[in-house]
mmCIF file of C-alpha atoms in Angstrom:
data_model
loop_
_atom_site.group_PDB
_atom_site.id
_atom_site.type_symbol
_atom_site.label_atom_id
_atom_site.label_comp_id
_atom_site.label_asym_id
_atom_site.label_seq_id
_atom_site.Cartn_x
_atom_site.Cartn_y
_atom_site.Cartn_z
ATOM 1 C CA VAL A 179 -22.242 3.361 -2.767
ATOM 2 C CA GLU A 180 -21.191 3.698 1.022
ATOM 3 C CA ALA A 181 -24.711 3.524 2.106
ATOM 4 C CA ARG A 182 -25.500 0.486 -0.046
ATOM 5 C CA ALA A 183 -22.851 -1.349 0.983
ATOM 6 C CA TYR A 184 -23.724 -1.401 5.096
ATOM 7 C CA VAL A 185 -26.940 -2.557 3.634
ATOM 8 C CA GLY A 186 -25.361 -5.117 2.242
ATOM 9 C CA VAL A 187 -23.646 -5.739 5.170
ATOM 10 C CA LEU A 188 -27.086 -5.509 7.439
ATOM 11 C CA ILE A 189 -28.664 -8.459 4.916
ATOM 12 C CA LEU A 190 -25.773 -10.893 4.859
ATOM 13 C CA GLY A 191 -25.540 -10.161 9.274
ATOM 14 C CA LEU A 192 -29.498 -11.551 8.805
ATOM 15 C CA LEU A 193 -29.062 -14.235 6.963
ATOM 16 C CA PRO A 194 -28.550 -17.230 8.938
ATOM 17 C CA LEU A 195 -26.421 -19.493 6.494
ATOM 18 C CA ALA A 196 -24.584 -16.122 5.430
ATOM 19 C CA ARG A 197 -24.023 -15.795 9.449
ATOM 20 C CA ARG A 198 -22.897 -18.872 9.546
ATOM 21 C CA TYR A 199 -20.289 -18.756 6.965
ATOM 22 C CA ARG A 200 -19.293 -15.470 6.381
ATOM 23 C CA ALA A 201 -15.931 -15.213 4.706
ATOM 24 C CA LEU A 202 -17.762 -17.956 2.475
ATOM 25 C CA ALA A 203 -20.204 -15.039 1.945
ATOM 26 C CA TYR A 204 -18.531 -12.141 1.591
ATOM 27 C CA GLY A 205 -16.135 -13.934 -0.978
ATOM 28 C CA LEU A 206 -18.739 -15.153 -3.479
ATOM 29 C CA LEU A 207 -20.091 -11.614 -3.208
ATOM 30 C CA SER A 208 -16.998 -10.438 -4.069
ATOM 31 C CA VAL A 209 -16.113 -12.410 -7.275
ATOM 32 C CA ALA A 210 -20.475 -12.044 -8.504
ATOM 33 C CA LEU A 211 -19.421 -8.340 -7.974
ATOM 34 C CA LEU A 212 -16.358 -8.327 -9.823
ATOM 35 C CA ALA A 213 -17.822 -10.215 -12.695
ATOM 36 C CA LEU A 214 -21.046 -8.221 -12.885
ATOM 37 C CA THR A 215 -18.226 -5.226 -13.768
ATOM 38 C CA PHE A 216 -16.960 -6.948 -16.972
ATOM 39 C CA ARG A 217 -20.027 -7.942 -18.138
ATOM 40 C CA SER A 218 -21.492 -4.902 -19.353
ATOM 41 C CA PRO A 219 -20.311 -1.388 -18.251
ATOM 42 C CA HIS A 220 -24.135 -0.292 -18.079
ATOM 43 C CA THR A 221 -24.840 -3.195 -15.519
ATOM 44 C CA LEU A 222 -24.834 -0.744 -12.742
ATOM 45 C CA ASP A 223 -27.754 1.466 -14.641
ATOM 46 C CA ARG A 224 -29.777 -2.231 -14.611
ATOM 47 C CA LEU A 225 -28.930 -3.261 -11.172
ATOM 48 C CA LEU A 226 -29.085 0.329 -8.755
ATOM 49 C CA PRO A 227 -29.918 3.391 -9.828
ATOM 50 C CA PRO A 228 -27.263 5.911 -10.707
ATOM 51 C CA LEU A 229 -26.649 8.404 -7.514
ATOM 52 C CA ALA A 230 -26.707 11.332 -9.727
ATOM 53 C CA PRO A 231 -28.163 11.598 -13.495
ATOM 54 C CA ASN A 232 -25.137 10.763 -15.680
ATOM 55 C CA ASP A 233 -23.233 9.051 -13.089
ATOM 56 C CA LEU A 234 -20.586 6.859 -14.237
ATOM 57 C CA VAL A 235 -19.066 5.627 -11.009
ATOM 58 C CA PRO A 236 -18.352 2.346 -11.153
ATOM 59 C CA ALA A 237 -20.395 1.239 -8.050
ATOM 60 C CA ILE A 238 -20.362 -2.452 -8.665
ATOM 61 C CA GLU A 239 -16.152 -2.573 -8.279
ATOM 62 C CA TYR A 240 -16.161 -0.131 -5.431
ATOM 63 C CA LEU A 241 -18.764 -2.354 -3.868
ATOM 64 C CA ALA A 242 -16.755 -5.642 -4.836
ATOM 65 C CA VAL A 243 -13.726 -3.842 -2.959
ATOM 66 C CA PHE A 244 -15.813 -3.120 0.158
ATOM 67 C CA ALA A 245 -16.555 -7.170 -0.147
ATOM 68 C CA SER A 246 -13.157 -8.380 -0.648
ATOM 69 C CA ALA A 247 -11.688 -5.886 1.809
ATOM 70 C CA SER A 248 -14.838 -7.497 4.548
ATOM 71 C CA LEU A 249 -13.222 -10.929 3.682
ATOM 72 C CA LEU A 250 -9.843 -9.951 4.616
ATOM 73 C CA TYR A 251 -11.015 -8.398 7.730
ATOM 74 C CA LEU A 252 -12.980 -11.722 8.795
ATOM 75 C CA GLY A 253 -9.610 -13.395 8.382
ATOM 76 C CA ARG A 254 -7.605 -10.938 10.124
ATOM 77 C CA ASP A 255 -6.096 -13.321 12.449
ATOM 78 C CA ARG A 256 -4.362 -15.008 9.757
ATOM 79 C CA VAL A 257 -3.615 -12.096 7.391
ATOM 80 C CA PRO A 258 0.216 -11.566 7.590
ATOM 81 C CA VAL A 259 1.140 -7.811 6.982
ATOM 82 C CA ARG A 260 4.649 -8.371 5.556
ATOM 83 C CA GLY A 261 6.521 -5.985 3.699
ATOM 84 C CA ASP A 262 7.555 -8.785 1.172
ATOM 85 C CA VAL A 263 4.052 -9.166 -0.033
ATOM 86 C CA PHE A 264 2.781 -5.423 0.177
ATOM 87 C CA THR A 265 5.586 -5.174 -2.221
ATOM 88 C CA VAL A 266 4.455 -7.547 -4.677
ATOM 89 C CA ALA A 267 1.114 -6.356 -4.075
ATOM 90 C CA VAL A 268 1.642 -2.941 -5.038
ATOM 91 C CA ALA A 269 4.273 -4.091 -7.987
ATOM 92 C CA VAL A 270 1.041 -6.421 -9.272
ATOM 93 C CA TRP A 271 -1.426 -4.235 -8.664
ATOM 94 C CA ALA A 272 0.496 -0.932 -10.746
ATOM 95 C CA ALA A 273 1.538 -3.166 -13.462
ATOM 96 C CA THR A 274 -1.708 -3.920 -14.336
ATOM 97 C CA ILE A 275 -3.170 -0.080 -14.091
ATOM 98 C CA PRO A 276 -2.685 -0.028 -18.589
ATOM 99 C CA PHE A 277 -4.508 -3.638 -18.992
ATOM 100 C CA GLY A 278 -7.941 -4.834 -18.040
ATOM 101 C CA VAL A 279 -7.368 -7.070 -15.704
ATOM 102 C CA HIS A 280 -6.617 -4.046 -13.216
ATOM 103 C CA ARG A 281 -9.943 -4.165 -12.152
ATOM 104 C CA ILE A 282 -9.298 -7.814 -10.781
ATOM 105 C CA ALA A 283 -5.940 -6.873 -8.946
ATOM 106 C CA THR A 284 -7.678 -3.497 -7.674
ATOM 107 C CA VAL A 285 -10.761 -6.012 -6.095
ATOM 108 C CA LEU A 286 -7.910 -8.591 -4.732
ATOM 109 C CA LEU A 287 -5.263 -6.219 -4.270
ATOM 110 C CA LEU A 288 -6.139 -3.158 -3.049
ATOM 111 C CA PRO A 289 -7.355 -3.650 0.204
ATOM 112 C CA TYR A 290 -4.174 -5.485 1.539
ATOM 113 C CA ILE A 291 -2.391 -2.649 0.358
ATOM 114 C CA VAL A 292 -4.285 -0.028 2.390
ATOM 115 C CA VAL A 293 -4.044 -2.342 5.406
ATOM 116 C CA CYS A 294 -0.612 -2.814 4.856
ATOM 117 C CA ILE A 295 0.081 0.840 4.790
ATOM 118 C CA ALA A 296 -2.260 1.665 7.958
ATOM 119 C CA TYR A 297 -0.667 -0.817 10.441
ATOM 120 C CA ARG A 298 2.916 -1.573 8.976
ATOM 121 C CA TYR A 299 3.855 1.818 7.503
ATOM 122 C CA GLY A 300 1.455 4.015 9.445
ATOM 123 C CA LEU A 301 3.529 5.525 12.360
ATOM 124 C CA ARG A 302 5.997 6.979 9.249
ATOM 125 C CA MET A 303 2.659 9.230 8.423
ATOM 126 C CA ARG A 304 2.274 10.433 12.250
ATOM 127 C CA LEU A 305 4.004 13.811 10.737
ATOM 128 C CA LEU A 306 0.413 14.299 8.752
ATOM 129 C CA THR A 307 -1.680 13.069 12.087
ATOM 130 C CA SER A 308 0.308 15.130 14.494
ATOM 131 C CA PRO A 309 -1.334 18.581 13.807
ATOM 132 C CA GLY A 310 -4.587 16.909 14.520
ATOM 133 C CA ASP A 311 -7.158 14.235 12.833
ATOM 134 C CA ALA A 312 -7.617 15.607 9.917
ATOM 135 C CA SER A 313 -9.612 11.978 8.711
ATOM 136 C CA TYR A 314 -13.094 12.669 8.863
ATOM 137 C CA GLY A 315 -12.592 16.161 7.234
ATOM 138 C CA LEU A 316 -10.236 15.027 4.478
ATOM 139 C CA TYR A 317 -13.271 11.796 3.983
ATOM 140 C CA ILE A 318 -15.820 14.632 3.666
ATOM 141 C CA TRP A 319 -13.864 17.563 2.122
ATOM 142 C CA GLY A 320 -11.670 15.208 -0.583
ATOM 143 C CA PHE A 321 -15.026 14.637 -3.211
ATOM 144 C CA VAL A 322 -15.601 17.951 -3.266
ATOM 145 C CA VAL A 323 -12.120 19.258 -3.850
ATOM 146 C CA GLN A 324 -11.293 16.740 -6.523
ATOM 147 C CA GLN A 325 -14.679 17.665 -8.179
ATOM 148 C CA ILE A 326 -13.336 21.342 -8.523
ATOM 149 C CA VAL A 327 -10.222 20.449 -9.884
ATOM 150 C CA VAL A 328 -11.396 17.978 -12.374
ATOM 151 C CA GLY A 329 -13.040 20.953 -13.945
ATOM 152 C CA PHE A 330 -9.774 22.232 -14.901
ATOM 153 C CA THR A 331 -8.363 19.007 -15.672
ATOM 154 C CA ARG A 332 -8.970 15.597 -16.531
ATOM 155 C CA SER A 333 -5.002 13.974 -15.661
ATOM 156 C CA PRO A 334 -5.569 11.369 -12.610
ATOM 157 C CA TRP A 335 -1.938 13.058 -11.190
ATOM 158 C CA VAL A 336 -2.586 16.502 -11.571
ATOM 159 C CA ILE A 337 -5.932 15.901 -9.996
ATOM 160 C CA LEU A 338 -4.404 13.402 -6.888
ATOM 161 C CA LEU A 339 -1.331 16.265 -6.466
ATOM 162 C CA VAL A 340 -3.585 18.974 -6.139
ATOM 163 C CA SER A 341 -6.374 17.787 -4.262
ATOM 164 C CA ALA A 342 -4.527 15.765 -1.648
ATOM 165 C CA PRO A 343 -2.611 18.531 0.431
ATOM 166 C CA VAL A 344 -5.860 20.735 -0.489
ATOM 167 C CA ALA A 345 -8.542 17.880 1.044
ATOM 168 C CA TYR A 346 -6.124 17.752 3.922
ATOM 169 C CA ALA A 347 -5.797 21.533 4.632
ATOM 170 C CA LEU A 348 -9.325 21.707 4.685
ATOM 171 C CA GLY A 349 -9.721 18.622 6.536
ATOM 172 C CA LEU A 350 -7.744 20.398 8.962
ATOM 173 C CA ALA A 351 -9.332 23.184 9.622
ATOM 174 C CA SER A 352 -12.147 21.266 9.956
ATOM 175 C CA TRP A 353 -10.677 18.707 12.855
ATOM 176 C CA ARG A 354 -9.621 21.882 14.486
ATOM 177 C CA VAL A 355 -12.418 24.645 13.739
ATOM 178 C CA ILE A 356 -15.770 21.760 14.106
ATOM 179 C CA GLU A 357 -14.864 18.548 15.066
ATOM 180 C CA LYS A 358 -12.303 19.424 18.251
ATOM 181 C CA PRO A 359 -14.420 21.651 19.380
ATOM 182 C CA SER A 360 -17.599 19.755 19.009
ATOM 183 C CA LEU A 361 -16.192 16.663 21.140
ATOM 184 C CA SER A 362 -15.051 18.606 23.830
ATOM 185 C CA ARG A 363 -18.568 19.602 23.855
ATOM 186 C CA LYS A 364 -19.476 16.185 24.135
ATOM 187 C CA ALA A 365 -18.701 15.656 27.436
ATOM 188 C CA LEU A 366 -20.525 18.533 28.777
ATOM 189 C CA LEU A 367 -23.951 16.702 27.555
ATOM 190 C CA TYR A 368 -23.105 13.473 29.452
ATOM 191 C CA ARG A 369 -22.309 15.157 32.731
ATOM 192 C CA HIS A 370 -25.686 17.142 32.446
ATOM 193 C CA PRO A 371 -28.244 14.943 30.716
ATOM 194 C CA GLY A 372 -31.219 16.391 28.792
#
């Protein structure tokens, strides 16, 4: 899904009209992808080949979130990162979970919620980042750990409560054992070219 999103960015970047009206292009793309998620639960099977056999991941919805986040990035100079707006966004997003409109709320609100967490409340999370940069390792190990936990339970809350700390610990280990030592060797390559 991520690779498809970046291919989409490349295609939009190559289209002269989309380059000139980037915000409009990403806005229309968000709406179109969101509409496709409602048209049929199996639209993905017809439009995009599955990533794996019996793949039920709502890829089009994820692509709509990506397009919406891209639109938010394009308007970054005009988007206020405010605590009151964040609180309302989280409340609306959470309130829609049991209803069919949750997909719309996710596409429209989740990118803003994530930006607020990163830029407004991110300093409070320094406790998690001070031992090391676990972000890439968390990204790599998160899915693997989630899939193992799903083998034991289907409860989203249990999956989150078990997967998050385990994936974080693996990400931190990956930073200390693989990434940080590798990055320190990168300087040697620049000093002693091929």
